CSV table of C-alpha atoms in Angstrom, one decimal:
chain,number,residue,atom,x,y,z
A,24,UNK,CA,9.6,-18.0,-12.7
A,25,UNK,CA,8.2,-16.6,-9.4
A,26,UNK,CA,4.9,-16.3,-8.6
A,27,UNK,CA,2.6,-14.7,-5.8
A,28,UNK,CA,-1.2,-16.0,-4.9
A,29,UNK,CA,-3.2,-14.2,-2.9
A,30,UNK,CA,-6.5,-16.2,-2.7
A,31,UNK,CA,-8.5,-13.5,-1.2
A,32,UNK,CA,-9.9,-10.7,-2.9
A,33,UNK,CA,-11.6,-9.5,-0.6
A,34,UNK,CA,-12.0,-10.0,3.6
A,35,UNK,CA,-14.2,-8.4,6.2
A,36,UNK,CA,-13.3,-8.3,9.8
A,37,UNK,CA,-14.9,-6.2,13.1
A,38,UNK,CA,-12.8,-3.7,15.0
A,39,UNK,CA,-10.6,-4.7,17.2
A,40,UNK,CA,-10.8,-8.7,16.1
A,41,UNK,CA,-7.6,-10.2,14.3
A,42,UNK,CA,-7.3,-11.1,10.8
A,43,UNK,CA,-5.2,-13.5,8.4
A,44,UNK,CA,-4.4,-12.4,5.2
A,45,UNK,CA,-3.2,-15.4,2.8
A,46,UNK,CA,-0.2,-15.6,0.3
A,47,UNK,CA,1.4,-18.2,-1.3
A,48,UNK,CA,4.6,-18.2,-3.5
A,49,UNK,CA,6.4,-20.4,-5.7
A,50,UNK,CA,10.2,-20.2,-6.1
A,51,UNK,CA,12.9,-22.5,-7.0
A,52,UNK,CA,15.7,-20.3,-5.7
A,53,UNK,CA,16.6,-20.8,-1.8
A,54,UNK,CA,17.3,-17.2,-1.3
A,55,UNK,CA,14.1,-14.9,-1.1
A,56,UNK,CA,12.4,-12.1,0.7
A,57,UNK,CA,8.7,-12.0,1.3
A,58,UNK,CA,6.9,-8.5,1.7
A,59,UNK,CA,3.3,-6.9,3.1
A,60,UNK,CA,2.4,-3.9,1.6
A,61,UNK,CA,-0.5,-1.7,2.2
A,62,UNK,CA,-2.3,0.4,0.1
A,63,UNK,CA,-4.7,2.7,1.2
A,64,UNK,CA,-7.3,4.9,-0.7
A,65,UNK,CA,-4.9,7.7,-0.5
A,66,UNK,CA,-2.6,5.6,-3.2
A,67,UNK,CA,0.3,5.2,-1.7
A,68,UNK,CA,2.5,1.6,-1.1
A,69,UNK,CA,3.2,1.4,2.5
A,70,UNK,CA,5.7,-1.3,3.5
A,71,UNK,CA,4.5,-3.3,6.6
A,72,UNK,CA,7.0,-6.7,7.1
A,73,UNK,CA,9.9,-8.5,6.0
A,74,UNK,CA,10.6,-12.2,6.2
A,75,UNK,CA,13.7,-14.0,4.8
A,76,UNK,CA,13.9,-17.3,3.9
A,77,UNK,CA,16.3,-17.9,5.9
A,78,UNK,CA,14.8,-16.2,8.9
A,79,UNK,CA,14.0,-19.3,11.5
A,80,UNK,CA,11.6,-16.5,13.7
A,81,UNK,CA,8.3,-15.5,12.0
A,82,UNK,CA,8.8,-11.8,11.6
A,83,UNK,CA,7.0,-9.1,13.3
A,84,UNK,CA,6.3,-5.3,13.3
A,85,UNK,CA,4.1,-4.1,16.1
A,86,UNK,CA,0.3,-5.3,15.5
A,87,UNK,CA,1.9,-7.3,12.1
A,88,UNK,CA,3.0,-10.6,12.3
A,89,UNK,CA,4.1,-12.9,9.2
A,90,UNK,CA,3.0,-16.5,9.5
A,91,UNK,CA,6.2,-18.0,7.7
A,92,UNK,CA,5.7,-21.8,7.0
A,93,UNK,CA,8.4,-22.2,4.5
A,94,UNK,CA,7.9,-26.1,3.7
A,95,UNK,CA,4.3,-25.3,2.2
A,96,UNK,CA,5.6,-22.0,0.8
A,97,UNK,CA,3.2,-19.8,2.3
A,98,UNK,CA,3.6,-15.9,4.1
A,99,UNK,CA,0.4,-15.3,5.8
A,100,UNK,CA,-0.3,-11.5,7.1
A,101,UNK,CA,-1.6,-11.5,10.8
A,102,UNK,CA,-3.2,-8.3,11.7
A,103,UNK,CA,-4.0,-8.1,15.4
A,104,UNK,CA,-6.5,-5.8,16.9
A,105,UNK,CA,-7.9,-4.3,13.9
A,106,UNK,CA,-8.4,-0.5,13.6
A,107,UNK,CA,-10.5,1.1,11.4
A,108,UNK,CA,-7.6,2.4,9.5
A,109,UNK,CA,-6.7,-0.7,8.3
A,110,UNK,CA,-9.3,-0.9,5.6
A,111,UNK,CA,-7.3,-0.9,2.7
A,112,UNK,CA,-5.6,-3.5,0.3
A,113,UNK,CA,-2.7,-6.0,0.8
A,114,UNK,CA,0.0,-7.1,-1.5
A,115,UNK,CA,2.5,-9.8,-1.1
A,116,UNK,CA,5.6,-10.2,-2.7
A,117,UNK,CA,8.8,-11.9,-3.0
A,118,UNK,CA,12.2,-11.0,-4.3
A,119,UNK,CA,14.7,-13.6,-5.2
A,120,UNK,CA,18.2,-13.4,-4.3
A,121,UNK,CA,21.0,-14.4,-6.8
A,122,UNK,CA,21.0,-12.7,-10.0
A,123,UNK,CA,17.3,-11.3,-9.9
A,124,UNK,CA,16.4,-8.6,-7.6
A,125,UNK,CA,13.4,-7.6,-8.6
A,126,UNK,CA,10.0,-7.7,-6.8
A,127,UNK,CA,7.2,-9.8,-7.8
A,128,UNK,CA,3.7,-8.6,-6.4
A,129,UNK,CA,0.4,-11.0,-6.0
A,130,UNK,CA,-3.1,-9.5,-6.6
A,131,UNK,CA,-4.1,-8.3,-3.1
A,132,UNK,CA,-6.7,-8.5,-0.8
A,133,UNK,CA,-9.3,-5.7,-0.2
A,134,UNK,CA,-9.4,-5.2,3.6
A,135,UNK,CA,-12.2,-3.8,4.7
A,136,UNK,CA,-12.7,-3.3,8.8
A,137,UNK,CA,-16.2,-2.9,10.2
A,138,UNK,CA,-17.1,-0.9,13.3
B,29,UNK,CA,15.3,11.9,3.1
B,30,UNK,CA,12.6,12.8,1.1
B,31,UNK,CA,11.9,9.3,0.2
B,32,UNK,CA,11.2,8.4,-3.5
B,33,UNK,CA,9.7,11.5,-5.5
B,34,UNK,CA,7.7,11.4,-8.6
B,35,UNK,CA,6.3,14.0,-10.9
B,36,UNK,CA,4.2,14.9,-11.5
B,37,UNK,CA,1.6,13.2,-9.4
B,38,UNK,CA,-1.3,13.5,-12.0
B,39,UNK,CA,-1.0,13.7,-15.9
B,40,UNK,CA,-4.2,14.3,-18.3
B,41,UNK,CA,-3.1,13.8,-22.1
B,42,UNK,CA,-3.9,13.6,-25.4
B,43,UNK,CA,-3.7,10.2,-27.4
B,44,UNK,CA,-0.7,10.4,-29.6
B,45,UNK,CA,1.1,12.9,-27.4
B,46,UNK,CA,4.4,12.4,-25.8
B,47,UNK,CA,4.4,11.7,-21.6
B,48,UNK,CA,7.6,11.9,-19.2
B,49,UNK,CA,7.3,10.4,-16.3
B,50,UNK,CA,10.1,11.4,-13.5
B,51,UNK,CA,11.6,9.6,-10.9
B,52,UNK,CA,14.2,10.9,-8.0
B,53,UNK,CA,15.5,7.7,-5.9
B,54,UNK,CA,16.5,7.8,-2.2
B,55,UNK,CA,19.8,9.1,-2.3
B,56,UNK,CA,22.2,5.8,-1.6
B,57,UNK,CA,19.9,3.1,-3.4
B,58,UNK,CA,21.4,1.5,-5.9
B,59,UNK,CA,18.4,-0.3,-7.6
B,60,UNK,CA,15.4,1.7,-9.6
B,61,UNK,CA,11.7,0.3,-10.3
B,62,UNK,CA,9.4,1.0,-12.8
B,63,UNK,CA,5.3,0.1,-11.7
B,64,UNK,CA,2.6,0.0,-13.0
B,65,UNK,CA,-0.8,-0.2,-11.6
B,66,UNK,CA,-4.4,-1.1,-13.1
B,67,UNK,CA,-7.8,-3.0,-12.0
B,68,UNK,CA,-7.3,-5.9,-14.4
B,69,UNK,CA,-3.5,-6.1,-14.3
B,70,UNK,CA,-2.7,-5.1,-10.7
B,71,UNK,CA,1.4,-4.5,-10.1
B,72,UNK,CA,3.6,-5.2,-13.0
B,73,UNK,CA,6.8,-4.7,-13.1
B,74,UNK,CA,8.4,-2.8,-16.2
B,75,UNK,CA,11.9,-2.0,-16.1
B,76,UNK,CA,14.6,-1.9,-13.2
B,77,UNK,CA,18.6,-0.3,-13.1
B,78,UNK,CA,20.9,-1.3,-11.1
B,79,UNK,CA,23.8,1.1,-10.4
B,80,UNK,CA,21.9,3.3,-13.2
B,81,UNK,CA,22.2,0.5,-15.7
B,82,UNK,CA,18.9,-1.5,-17.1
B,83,UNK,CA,19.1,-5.3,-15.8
B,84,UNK,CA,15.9,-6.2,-17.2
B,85,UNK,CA,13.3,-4.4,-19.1
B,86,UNK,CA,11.2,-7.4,-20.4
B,87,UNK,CA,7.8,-5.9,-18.4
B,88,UNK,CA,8.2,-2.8,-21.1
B,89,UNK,CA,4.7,-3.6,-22.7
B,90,UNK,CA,6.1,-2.0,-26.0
B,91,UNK,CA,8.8,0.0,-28.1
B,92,UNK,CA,6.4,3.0,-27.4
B,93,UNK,CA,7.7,3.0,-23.7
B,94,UNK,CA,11.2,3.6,-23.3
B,95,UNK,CA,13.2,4.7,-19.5
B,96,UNK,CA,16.6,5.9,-18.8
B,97,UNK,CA,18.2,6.6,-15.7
B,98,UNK,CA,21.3,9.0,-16.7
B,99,UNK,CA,22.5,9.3,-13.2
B,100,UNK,CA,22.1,7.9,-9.2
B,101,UNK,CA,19.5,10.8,-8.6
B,102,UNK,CA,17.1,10.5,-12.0
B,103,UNK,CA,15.2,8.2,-13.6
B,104,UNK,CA,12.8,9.1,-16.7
B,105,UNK,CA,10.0,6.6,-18.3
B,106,UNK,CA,8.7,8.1,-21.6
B,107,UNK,CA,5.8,6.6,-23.6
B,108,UNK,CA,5.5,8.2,-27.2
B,109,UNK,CA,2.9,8.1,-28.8
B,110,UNK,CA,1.0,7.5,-25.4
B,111,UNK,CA,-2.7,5.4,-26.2
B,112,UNK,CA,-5.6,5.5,-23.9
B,113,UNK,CA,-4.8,1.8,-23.1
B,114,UNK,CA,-2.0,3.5,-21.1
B,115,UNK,CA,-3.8,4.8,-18.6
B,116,UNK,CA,-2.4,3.6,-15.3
B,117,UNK,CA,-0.7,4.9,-12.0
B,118,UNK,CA,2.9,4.6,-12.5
B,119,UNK,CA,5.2,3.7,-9.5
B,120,UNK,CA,8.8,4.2,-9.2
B,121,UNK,CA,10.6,2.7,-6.1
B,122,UNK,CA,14.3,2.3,-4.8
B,123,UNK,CA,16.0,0.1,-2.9
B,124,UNK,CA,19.4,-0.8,-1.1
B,125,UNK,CA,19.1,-4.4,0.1
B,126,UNK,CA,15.9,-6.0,0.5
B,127,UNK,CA,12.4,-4.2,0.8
B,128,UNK,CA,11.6,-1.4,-1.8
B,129,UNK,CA,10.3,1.5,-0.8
B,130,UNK,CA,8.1,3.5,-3.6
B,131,UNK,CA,7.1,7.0,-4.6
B,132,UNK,CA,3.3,8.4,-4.5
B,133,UNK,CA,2.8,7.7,-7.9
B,134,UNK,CA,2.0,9.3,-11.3
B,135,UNK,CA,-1.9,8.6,-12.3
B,136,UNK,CA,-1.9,8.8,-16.0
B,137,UNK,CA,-4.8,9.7,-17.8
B,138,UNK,CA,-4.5,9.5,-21.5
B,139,UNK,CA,-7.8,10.4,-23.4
């Protein structure tokens, strides 16, 4: 069975400063996606970044990075130059390939972004 | 698109009553989530459809909550009789290939 850690419940950083957001996953299947998502106040699930296992570049989306180190299994979250409006909380998952296609989430981190 | 929409964003109810929660896919996705969302139990996945058909609904907490998807455009999850212990936000998301994308939500409150 799949299964997401997120370590951190909770992570301050100041404005404008950079911030790592930790995951870890275990799978037994060589084909899988890792996911960000954010979650504001507001509700809604935001996608952020996409890595696939078999991806040999870490993936990036504007200030989002993904820190891929597939031989210890983990997906970090690099935030660069953090706004304000990033205060919110992180989930990441993974979705096996093969047979299941469904999306397992880990228990997020609150980020909270000081002025 | 529209994206993934859900109805009704917010539902207050009575335990014991009957709840239908409604789900309209992007149009193309061939694969339908079921959330839901609380403090202690975070995301948990309840049922998905492929190509309108359940693959695996083993998340369904209990025969109270039942979902149907009788066509590419509508999905439906129905909890009868609905229990305070339901209270929850409840997501649905499509998706094509890899990342999902989800709906706003349905914030159940059953009292």
């Amino acid at each position: 069975a799949q299964k997401i850690t997120q370590t951190q419940p909770g992570m301050f950083v100041q404005e404008k400063e950079a911030v790592t957001l930790d995951c870890t996953y275990d799978t037994s299947d060589p084909s899988y996606g890792l996911f960000w998502y954010k979650q504001p106040s507001s509700g809604e699930m935001i996608f952020l970044i996409y890595q696939g296992s078999y991806d040999q570049q870490n993936a990036t989306e504007g200030r989002y990075s993904l820190n891929f180190q597939k031989a210890r299994k983990s997906a970090n979250l690099v935030i660069s130059a953090s706004q304000l409006g990033d205060s919110a909380m992180y989930f990441c998952a993974m979705r096996e390939g093969g047979d299941n296609n469904d999306m397992r989430f880990g228990a997020g981190t609150r980020l909270t972004v000081k002025p | 698109d529209a994206g993934v929409i859900q109805s009704p964003r917010h539902e207050v109810t009575e335990m014991g009553q009957e709840v239908t929660l409604r789900c309209k896919p992007i149009s193309g996705h061939d694969y339908l989530f079921w959330y839901r969302q609380t403090m202690m139990r975070g995301l948990e996945l309840l049922i998905y459809f492929n190509n309108n058909v359940p693959i695996d609904d083993s998340g369904m907490p209990e025969d109270r909550f039942s979902a149907k998807m009788p066509n590419a455009s509508f999905s439906t999850l129905k909890i009868q009789p609905s229990e305070p212990r339901d209270s929850a936000v409840y997501f649905c998301a499509s998706s094509l290939y890899t990342g999902y994308t989800f709906g706003s939500g349905t914030r159940l409150t059953v009292v």
